[in-house]
Amino acid sequence: MEIEPAEEVKEPPRIHRLDESVVNRIAAGEVIQLPVSAVKELVENSLDASSTSISVLVKDGGLKLIQVSDDGHGIRYEDLPILCERHTTSKLSKYEDLQSIKSMGFRGEALASMTYVGHVTVTTITRGQLHGYRVSYRDGVMENEPKACAAVKGTQIVIENLFYNMVARRKTLQNSADDYTKIVDLLSRFAIHHIDVSFSCRKHGAARADVHSVATPSRLNAIRSVYGLSVAQNLIKIEASDNDPSSSVFEMDGFISNSNYVAKKTTMVLFINDRLVECTALKRALEVVYVATLPKASKPFIYMSITLPPEHVDVNVHPTKREVSLLNQEVIVEKIQSVVESVLRNSNESRTFQEQTVEATPSVPSVTNNDLHLSPSPSGSKSQRVPVNKIVRTDSSDPAGRMHAYLYKNPQKYLGRDSSLTTVRSSVRQRRNLKETADLTSIQELINDIDRKCLLDIVRQSTYIGMADDVFALLQHNTHLYLANVVNLSKELMYQQVLRRFAHFNAIQLSEPAPLQELIMLALKEEDSDLESNENDDLKKKIAEMNTQLLNQKSEMLEEYFCIFIDSDGNLSRLPILLDQYIPDMDRVPEFVLCLGNDVEWEEEKNCFQSLAAALGNFYAMHPPMLPNPSGKGLEFYRKRKHGKHTQDGGNSCHVDGTAEEDEFEHELLSEAETAWAQREWSIQHVLFPSMRLFLKPPNSMASNGTFVRVASLEKLYKIFERC
Ligand code: ADP
Ligand code: MG
């Protein structure tokens, strides 16, 4: 019997030791990923050498030439032979030193790596020497004996033909135009942190340096000379610290942009223990504060220097030391975040609120009260309406306006649709974002309209005195008293906020999605409530159906630009935040949805955005609450209507069977109303007026349409008082 030939068994491949030069080249590619990484290492070496002046020259994005010259302490002649070997360093001798390392470098890898991927030449002179030495390196070793040469104080390191032996990387880099930009950006960052060092960065052949800073005692001066006046003049100083070993120990100081600063990209210059690093968590946390605090969709400029005990920082978590890991990072991020938030708010207020007498107290979020206001109506309510809060409720565990609401409850996560659609949408949004939305000319035109019509410094400089009645607030401006219509004002403010935040809203998440059709039916019935007839119900249904269909069709646009989210089942589940700390009166949702269907002009872009912004403005405006004001005549509304032995007597209570007077009222309803009115007044004083001072550009028409009415001059009043 013949034996079947066995399947050919593959011999296991032999394991062998890699050639050292291959190992080194692989490692080098990791440390020096881009020309800018080489520049970073070289500049850090110069800083470690106590230089006071560092200049960089770059040719062909760094691929042809990178030259870094400094005036530091130089390198000893005896050290030159091992200078570019791997793991040779003057900065660390035992592992424990890492705990307290102050220098940027410590791995002894940078120069070595450069010699594996480029041609390195070092010229250096130490103090007291008559001449310096020049020597070139390849693959970690000297190519020749150091040659004596004339030299100025310090060290000059030249790298030529970077990545000459890494074809693929060289090719990709040759096609990328931004290597030099990255180098300029890097030097700019160093220049505003190390303000006692002069930096310059120049392209080979260019007459002018792209970064040119001179040593200065003022950080703001440094920022001005590097990033320009437009940045420097819009910065606020910021400081924070903590010294509680059980939570965090750190000191932070820096500068952050204010509300006048406009940029499409965040600039975050972060130094931790003098190391230029990145910290995505902190960056995100601060971006969130900006979105939540400022009206414009501008990204911030942030310079921040954080100092921690060296043993709290692990500097050895990244080969290029780009990232560090911190003890108690989350606590530190949160603390810095809240300081930035309050500084931003205060700076806004102090900038324009010179005459503000009553302090806003943002620590009492309006939402808290709003939740009360949204509590279910008591049974036996006299209101004919079905309380909307039965259908629409905001989630009290998701209080918009508080930081963690933005941080942890990112509504994007709750999209009910299938994830592929979500992905597509978010990529569309990313592509469109900032640039395109800011470029939408119709929105720009609408914003310009506001700017052109700008009037009145009454809004900016008046003092809020109190509410004169349900609609008018009393204001003092210089020596005059004005009545200001808060409904008109808030409507206009909200309208303007929609345009300013266009496509960049945070969201109010409704705890339960509200069916559009029902909302519209409710609104239609409300309109008709006097007739008390059901005969038009079919017609109403038809209208509700059609409007729902229309809104479903427009849902993508509504979500994308206005953060009005309608799910595929025709439910409204999310609304935009127009002013932080403010949630509109949810009782008005049905009216708003009806208005979306009826009043928005969908055809032409500009009209459409305008009418949508107006509809939102009207919805979010601070109308008097639906329940009558119990502090005036409205109190009658809450008196129990009684049949039988309890009778009502023209408002004079009639006590039968010794019933106490207070039992005559619908207490729950009354307290709901009191809360709603108190809440509204709080919002008017602490949200509306402060925000108006910052953001409202009142149109001229407000001077003549009864929005502002001058009621008295204080001088005259004083004269009257004097006569009395
Ligand atoms: P590391 O900075 O991690 O020590 P490097 O490879 O970057 O490793 O540098 C090796 C050593 O070369 C440094 O420890 C330092 O002593 C010396 N050196 C490098 N650049 C300079 C410089 N510009 N001036 C003085 N010494 C330098
Ligand atoms: Mg180094």
Tab-separated table of N, CA and C in Angstrom, residues 166-265:
chain	number	residue	atom	x	y	z
A	166	MET	N	14.586	57.057	3.651
A	166	MET	CA	13.221	56.562	3.890
A	166	MET	C	12.349	57.081	2.753
A	167	VAL	N	12.357	56.329	1.668
A	167	VAL	CA	11.786	56.823	0.418
A	167	VAL	C	10.312	57.212	0.580
A	168	ALA	N	9.553	56.306	1.218
A	168	ALA	CA	8.106	56.548	1.299
A	168	ALA	C	7.824	57.829	2.074
A	169	ARG	N	8.520	57.969	3.210
A	169	ARG	CA	8.221	59.140	4.029
A	169	ARG	C	8.625	60.428	3.310
A	170	ARG	N	9.753	60.371	2.650
A	170	ARG	CA	10.216	61.552	1.942
A	170	ARG	C	9.205	61.969	0.879
A	171	LYS	N	8.677	60.940	0.198
A	171	LYS	CA	7.712	61.240	-0.869
A	171	LYS	C	6.468	61.915	-0.309
A	172	THR	N	5.907	61.339	0.759
A	172	THR	CA	4.681	61.963	1.316
A	172	THR	C	4.973	63.374	1.785
A	173	LEU	N	6.150	63.548	2.379
A	173	LEU	CA	6.443	64.869	2.913
A	173	LEU	C	6.675	65.886	1.808
A	174	GLN	N	7.286	65.408	0.727
A	174	GLN	CA	7.553	66.339	-0.365
A	174	GLN	C	6.259	66.937	-0.904
A	175	ASN	N	5.208	66.126	-0.839
A	175	ASN	CA	3.945	66.634	-1.361
A	175	ASN	C	3.180	67.492	-0.359
A	176	SER	N	3.586	67.419	0.902
A	176	SER	CA	2.811	68.201	1.874
A	176	SER	C	3.432	69.585	2.023
A	177	ALA	N	2.542	70.563	1.956
A	177	ALA	CA	3.043	71.938	1.903
A	177	ALA	C	3.206	72.549	3.285
A	178	ASP	N	2.725	71.826	4.308
A	178	ASP	CA	2.627	72.550	5.577
A	178	ASP	C	3.725	72.247	6.588
A	179	ASP	N	4.809	71.607	6.148
A	179	ASP	CA	5.876	71.321	7.106
A	179	ASP	C	6.475	72.585	7.702
A	180	TYR	N	6.679	73.565	6.822
A	180	TYR	CA	7.267	74.810	7.326
A	180	TYR	C	6.284	75.521	8.264
A	181	THR	N	5.000	75.493	7.898
A	181	THR	CA	3.973	76.111	8.754
A	181	THR	C	4.013	75.496	10.146
A	182	LYS	N	4.183	74.175	10.178
A	182	LYS	CA	4.223	73.497	11.480
A	182	LYS	C	5.426	73.966	12.294
A	183	ILE	N	6.528	74.178	11.598
A	183	ILE	CA	7.735	74.616	12.309
A	183	ILE	C	7.534	76.027	12.857
A	184	VAL	N	6.941	76.893	12.040
A	184	VAL	CA	6.667	78.263	12.495
A	184	VAL	C	5.735	78.224	13.707
A	185	ASP	N	4.724	77.371	13.614
A	185	ASP	CA	3.769	77.244	14.714
A	185	ASP	C	4.481	76.800	15.997
A	186	LEU	N	5.370	75.841	15.849
A	186	LEU	CA	6.107	75.337	17.003
A	186	LEU	C	6.940	76.444	17.655
A	187	LEU	N	7.677	77.170	16.814
A	187	LEU	CA	8.528	78.225	17.355
A	187	LEU	C	7.696	79.327	18.015
A	188	SER	N	6.516	79.590	17.441
A	188	SER	CA	5.635	80.608	18.034
A	188	SER	C	5.254	80.195	19.442
A	189	ARG	N	4.965	78.917	19.598
A	189	ARG	CA	4.565	78.419	20.917
A	189	ARG	C	5.702	78.551	21.926
A	190	PHE	N	6.893	78.109	21.508
A	190	PHE	CA	8.034	78.240	22.414
A	190	PHE	C	8.243	79.710	22.783
A	191	ALA	N	8.103	80.570	21.774
A	191	ALA	CA	8.428	81.982	21.986
A	191	ALA	C	7.524	82.642	23.013
A	192	ILE	N	6.247	82.212	23.112
A	192	ILE	CA	5.395	82.889	24.085
A	192	ILE	C	5.489	82.254	25.475
A	193	HIS	N	6.133	81.109	25.554
A	193	HIS	CA	6.325	80.537	26.888
A	193	HIS	C	7.673	80.958	27.471
A	194	HIS	N	8.733	80.721	26.692
A	194	HIS	CA	10.072	81.068	27.184
A	194	HIS	C	10.344	82.518	26.836
A	195	ILE	N	9.757	83.431	27.611
A	195	ILE	CA	9.838	84.828	27.201
A	195	ILE	C	11.189	85.455	27.518
A	196	ASP	N	12.043	84.712	28.233
A	196	ASP	CA	13.380	85.236	28.487
A	196	ASP	C	14.369	84.799	27.408
A	197	VAL	N	13.866	84.151	26.391
A	197	VAL	CA	14.725	83.702	25.290
A	197	VAL	C	14.238	84.373	24.001
A	198	SER	N	15.202	84.787	23.149
A	198	SER	CA	14.803	85.345	21.840
A	198	SER	C	14.750	84.210	20.833
A	199	PHE	N	13.690	84.196	20.044
A	199	PHE	CA	13.556	83.151	19.029
A	199	PHE	C	13.455	83.771	17.649
A	200	SER	N	13.995	83.075	16.669
A	200	SER	CA	13.679	83.485	15.307
A	200	SER	C	13.579	82.240	14.438
A	201	CYS	N	12.733	82.351	13.433
A	201	CYS	CA	12.562	81.223	12.514
A	201	CYS	C	12.440	81.793	11.115
A	202	ARG	N	13.290	81.328	10.235
A	202	ARG	CA	13.337	81.916	8.899
A	202	ARG	C	13.444	80.823	7.856
A	203	LYS	N	12.811	81.081	6.730
A	203	LYS	CA	12.927	80.176	5.598
A	203	LYS	C	14.221	80.514	4.870
A	204	HIS	N	14.918	79.520	4.386
A	204	HIS	CA	16.167	79.786	3.680
A	204	HIS	C	15.909	80.723	2.504
A	205	GLY	N	16.699	81.777	2.397
A	205	GLY	CA	16.545	82.703	1.274
A	205	GLY	C	15.583	83.844	1.573
A	206	ALA	N	14.795	83.722	2.632
A	206	ALA	CA	13.846	84.800	2.938
A	206	ALA	C	14.549	85.894	3.720
A	207	ALA	N	14.166	87.142	3.423
A	207	ALA	CA	14.825	88.253	4.098
A	207	ALA	C	14.285	88.409	5.517
A	208	ARG	N	13.005	88.112	5.679
A	208	ARG	CA	12.389	88.337	6.990
A	208	ARG	C	12.152	87.022	7.731
A	209	ALA	N	12.267	87.117	9.040
A	209	ALA	CA	11.950	85.936	9.846
A	209	ALA	C	10.440	85.842	10.016
A	210	ASP	N	9.923	84.628	10.073
A	210	ASP	CA	8.479	84.458	10.280
A	210	ASP	C	8.113	84.466	11.748
A	211	VAL	N	9.057	84.073	12.559
A	211	VAL	CA	8.874	84.280	13.995
A	211	VAL	C	10.064	85.105	14.433
A	212	HIS	N	9.787	86.164	15.153
A	212	HIS	CA	10.899	86.965	15.628
A	212	HIS	C	10.495	87.534	16.969
A	213	SER	N	11.050	86.980	18.028
A	213	SER	CA	10.673	87.491	19.344
A	213	SER	C	11.931	87.889	20.077
A	214	VAL	N	11.834	88.956	20.870
A	214	VAL	CA	12.980	89.320	21.697
A	214	VAL	C	12.606	89.070	23.145
A	215	ALA	N	13.610	88.791	23.939
A	215	ALA	CA	13.330	88.504	25.347
A	215	ALA	C	12.603	89.695	25.965
A	216	THR	N	11.552	89.409	26.712
A	216	THR	CA	10.750	90.480	27.316
A	216	THR	C	10.206	89.982	28.648
A	217	PRO	N	10.020	90.891	29.603
A	217	PRO	CA	9.429	90.415	30.863
A	217	PRO	C	7.919	90.217	30.756
A	218	SER	N	7.302	90.737	29.673
A	218	SER	CA	5.837	90.662	29.592
A	218	SER	C	5.372	89.582	28.623
A	219	ARG	N	4.598	88.648	29.142
A	219	ARG	CA	4.066	87.571	28.301
A	219	ARG	C	3.167	88.153	27.204
A	220	LEU	N	2.390	89.163	27.588
A	220	LEU	CA	1.468	89.748	26.621
A	220	LEU	C	2.239	90.381	25.456
A	221	ASN	N	3.380	91.014	25.784
A	221	ASN	CA	4.228	91.566	24.710
A	221	ASN	C	4.684	90.469	23.776
A	222	ALA	N	5.102	89.356	24.393
A	222	ALA	CA	5.579	88.238	23.572
A	222	ALA	C	4.463	87.750	22.671
A	223	ILE	N	3.262	87.627	23.220
A	223	ILE	CA	2.143	87.138	22.408
A	223	ILE	C	1.859	88.136	21.283
A	224	ARG	N	1.932	89.422	21.627
A	224	ARG	CA	1.669	90.438	20.604
A	224	ARG	C	2.691	90.316	19.476
A	225	SER	N	3.970	90.137	19.845
A	225	SER	CA	4.967	90.136	18.773
A	225	SER	C	4.903	88.850	17.954
A	226	VAL	N	4.400	87.784	18.530
A	226	VAL	CA	4.358	86.532	17.776
A	226	VAL	C	3.010	86.316	17.075
A	227	TYR	N	1.916	86.522	17.819
A	227	TYR	CA	0.591	86.230	17.250
A	227	TYR	C	-0.141	87.474	16.751
A	228	GLY	N	0.438	88.659	17.026
A	228	GLY	CA	-0.167	89.876	16.502
A	228	GLY	C	-1.093	90.544	17.502
A	229	LEU	N	-1.394	91.795	17.178
A	229	LEU	CA	-2.203	92.617	18.062
A	229	LEU	C	-3.630	92.087	18.182
A	230	SER	N	-4.152	91.591	17.083
A	230	SER	CA	-5.560	91.166	17.103
A	230	SER	C	-5.785	90.058	18.133
A	231	VAL	N	-4.758	89.258	18.369
A	231	VAL	CA	-4.877	88.236	19.411
A	231	VAL	C	-4.628	88.875	20.780
A	232	ALA	N	-3.498	89.587	20.873
A	232	ALA	CA	-3.081	90.088	22.192
A	232	ALA	C	-4.112	91.017	22.818
A	233	GLN	N	-4.796	91.798	21.987
A	233	GLN	CA	-5.724	92.765	22.598
A	233	GLN	C	-7.037	92.123	23.042
A	234	ASN	N	-7.229	90.881	22.678
A	234	ASN	CA	-8.472	90.220	23.083
A	234	ASN	C	-8.234	89.107	24.091
A	235	LEU	N	-7.230	89.296	24.938
A	235	LEU	CA	-6.922	88.232	25.897
A	235	LEU	C	-7.235	88.641	27.331
A	236	ILE	N	-7.563	87.661	28.112
A	236	ILE	CA	-7.813	87.883	29.532
A	236	ILE	C	-6.816	87.035	30.307
A	237	LYS	N	-6.267	87.616	31.358
A	237	LYS	CA	-5.320	86.853	32.168
A	237	LYS	C	-6.106	85.842	33.016
A	238	ILE	N	-5.503	84.717	33.226
A	238	ILE	CA	-6.214	83.700	34.009
A	238	ILE	C	-5.243	82.984	34.941
A	239	GLU	N	-5.727	82.683	36.124
A	239	GLU	CA	-4.891	81.984	37.106
A	239	GLU	C	-5.748	81.004	37.895
A	240	ALA	N	-5.151	79.926	38.307
A	240	ALA	CA	-5.870	78.994	39.180
A	240	ALA	C	-4.833	78.169	39.926
A	241	SER	N	-5.207	77.708	41.083
A	241	SER	CA	-4.285	76.816	41.779
A	241	SER	C	-5.049	75.983	42.793
A	242	ASP	N	-4.408	74.918	43.204
A	242	ASP	CA	-5.004	74.065	44.217
A	242	ASP	C	-3.854	73.450	45.001
A	243	ASN	N	-4.049	73.312	46.282
A	243	ASN	CA	-2.952	72.742	47.055
A	243	ASN	C	-3.493	71.746	48.066
A	244	ASP	N	-4.355	70.898	47.575
A	244	ASP	CA	-4.970	69.929	48.457
A	244	ASP	C	-4.537	68.535	48.013
A	245	PRO	N	-3.561	67.978	48.698
A	245	PRO	CA	-2.999	66.701	48.234
A	245	PRO	C	-4.051	65.610	48.043
A	246	SER	N	-5.212	65.744	48.697
A	246	SER	CA	-6.219	64.698	48.519
A	246	SER	C	-6.968	64.854	47.200
A	247	SER	N	-6.938	66.043	46.602
A	247	SER	CA	-7.589	66.172	45.290
A	247	SER	C	-6.575	66.539	44.214
A	248	SER	N	-5.963	67.705	44.309
A	248	SER	CA	-4.962	68.037	43.300
A	248	SER	C	-4.022	69.114	43.808
A	249	VAL	N	-2.826	69.110	43.279
A	249	VAL	CA	-1.840	70.135	43.607
A	249	VAL	C	-1.323	70.690	42.299
A	250	PHE	N	-1.629	71.935	42.024
A	250	PHE	CA	-1.114	72.536	40.789
A	250	PHE	C	-1.225	74.050	40.841
A	251	GLU	N	-0.477	74.681	39.953
A	251	GLU	CA	-0.643	76.110	39.728
A	251	GLU	C	-0.779	76.310	38.244
A	252	MET	N	-1.674	77.192	37.861
A	252	MET	CA	-1.847	77.440	36.431
A	252	MET	C	-1.909	78.934	36.209
A	253	ASP	N	-1.254	79.417	35.183
A	253	ASP	CA	-1.519	80.783	34.770
A	253	ASP	C	-1.471	80.854	33.257
A	254	GLY	N	-2.155	81.835	32.719
A	254	GLY	CA	-2.204	81.901	31.267
A	254	GLY	C	-3.031	83.055	30.772
A	255	PHE	N	-3.350	82.989	29.494
A	255	PHE	CA	-4.205	83.981	28.858
A	255	PHE	C	-5.235	83.253	28.005
A	256	ILE	N	-6.464	83.756	28.053
A	256	ILE	CA	-7.483	83.142	27.200
A	256	ILE	C	-8.222	84.237	26.437
A	257	SER	N	-8.724	83.891	25.270
A	257	SER	CA	-9.379	84.907	24.450
A	257	SER	C	-10.743	85.273	25.023
A	258	ASN	N	-11.151	86.516	24.761
A	258	ASN	CA	-12.471	86.964	25.224
A	258	ASN	C	-13.490	86.862	24.084
A	259	SER	N	-14.650	87.465	24.292
A	259	SER	CA	-15.724	87.268	23.313
A	259	SER	C	-15.493	88.032	22.011
A	260	ASN	N	-14.519	88.936	21.988
A	260	ASN	CA	-14.278	89.665	20.728
A	260	ASN	C	-13.385	88.899	19.769
A	261	TYR	N	-12.746	87.887	20.285
A	261	TYR	CA	-11.779	87.156	19.465
A	261	TYR	C	-12.520	86.225	18.509
A	262	VAL	N	-12.096	86.222	17.265
A	262	VAL	CA	-12.770	85.355	16.297
A	262	VAL	C	-11.754	84.460	15.604
A	263	ALA	N	-11.981	83.161	15.645
A	263	ALA	CA	-11.112	82.236	14.930
A	263	ALA	C	-11.872	80.960	14.640
A	264	LYS	N	-11.470	80.312	13.565
A	264	LYS	CA	-12.183	79.097	13.209
A	264	LYS	C	-11.552	77.858	13.825
A	265	LYS	N	-10.307	78.037	14.291
A	265	LYS	CA	-9.634	76.882	14.892
A	265	LYS	C	-9.136	77.254	16.278
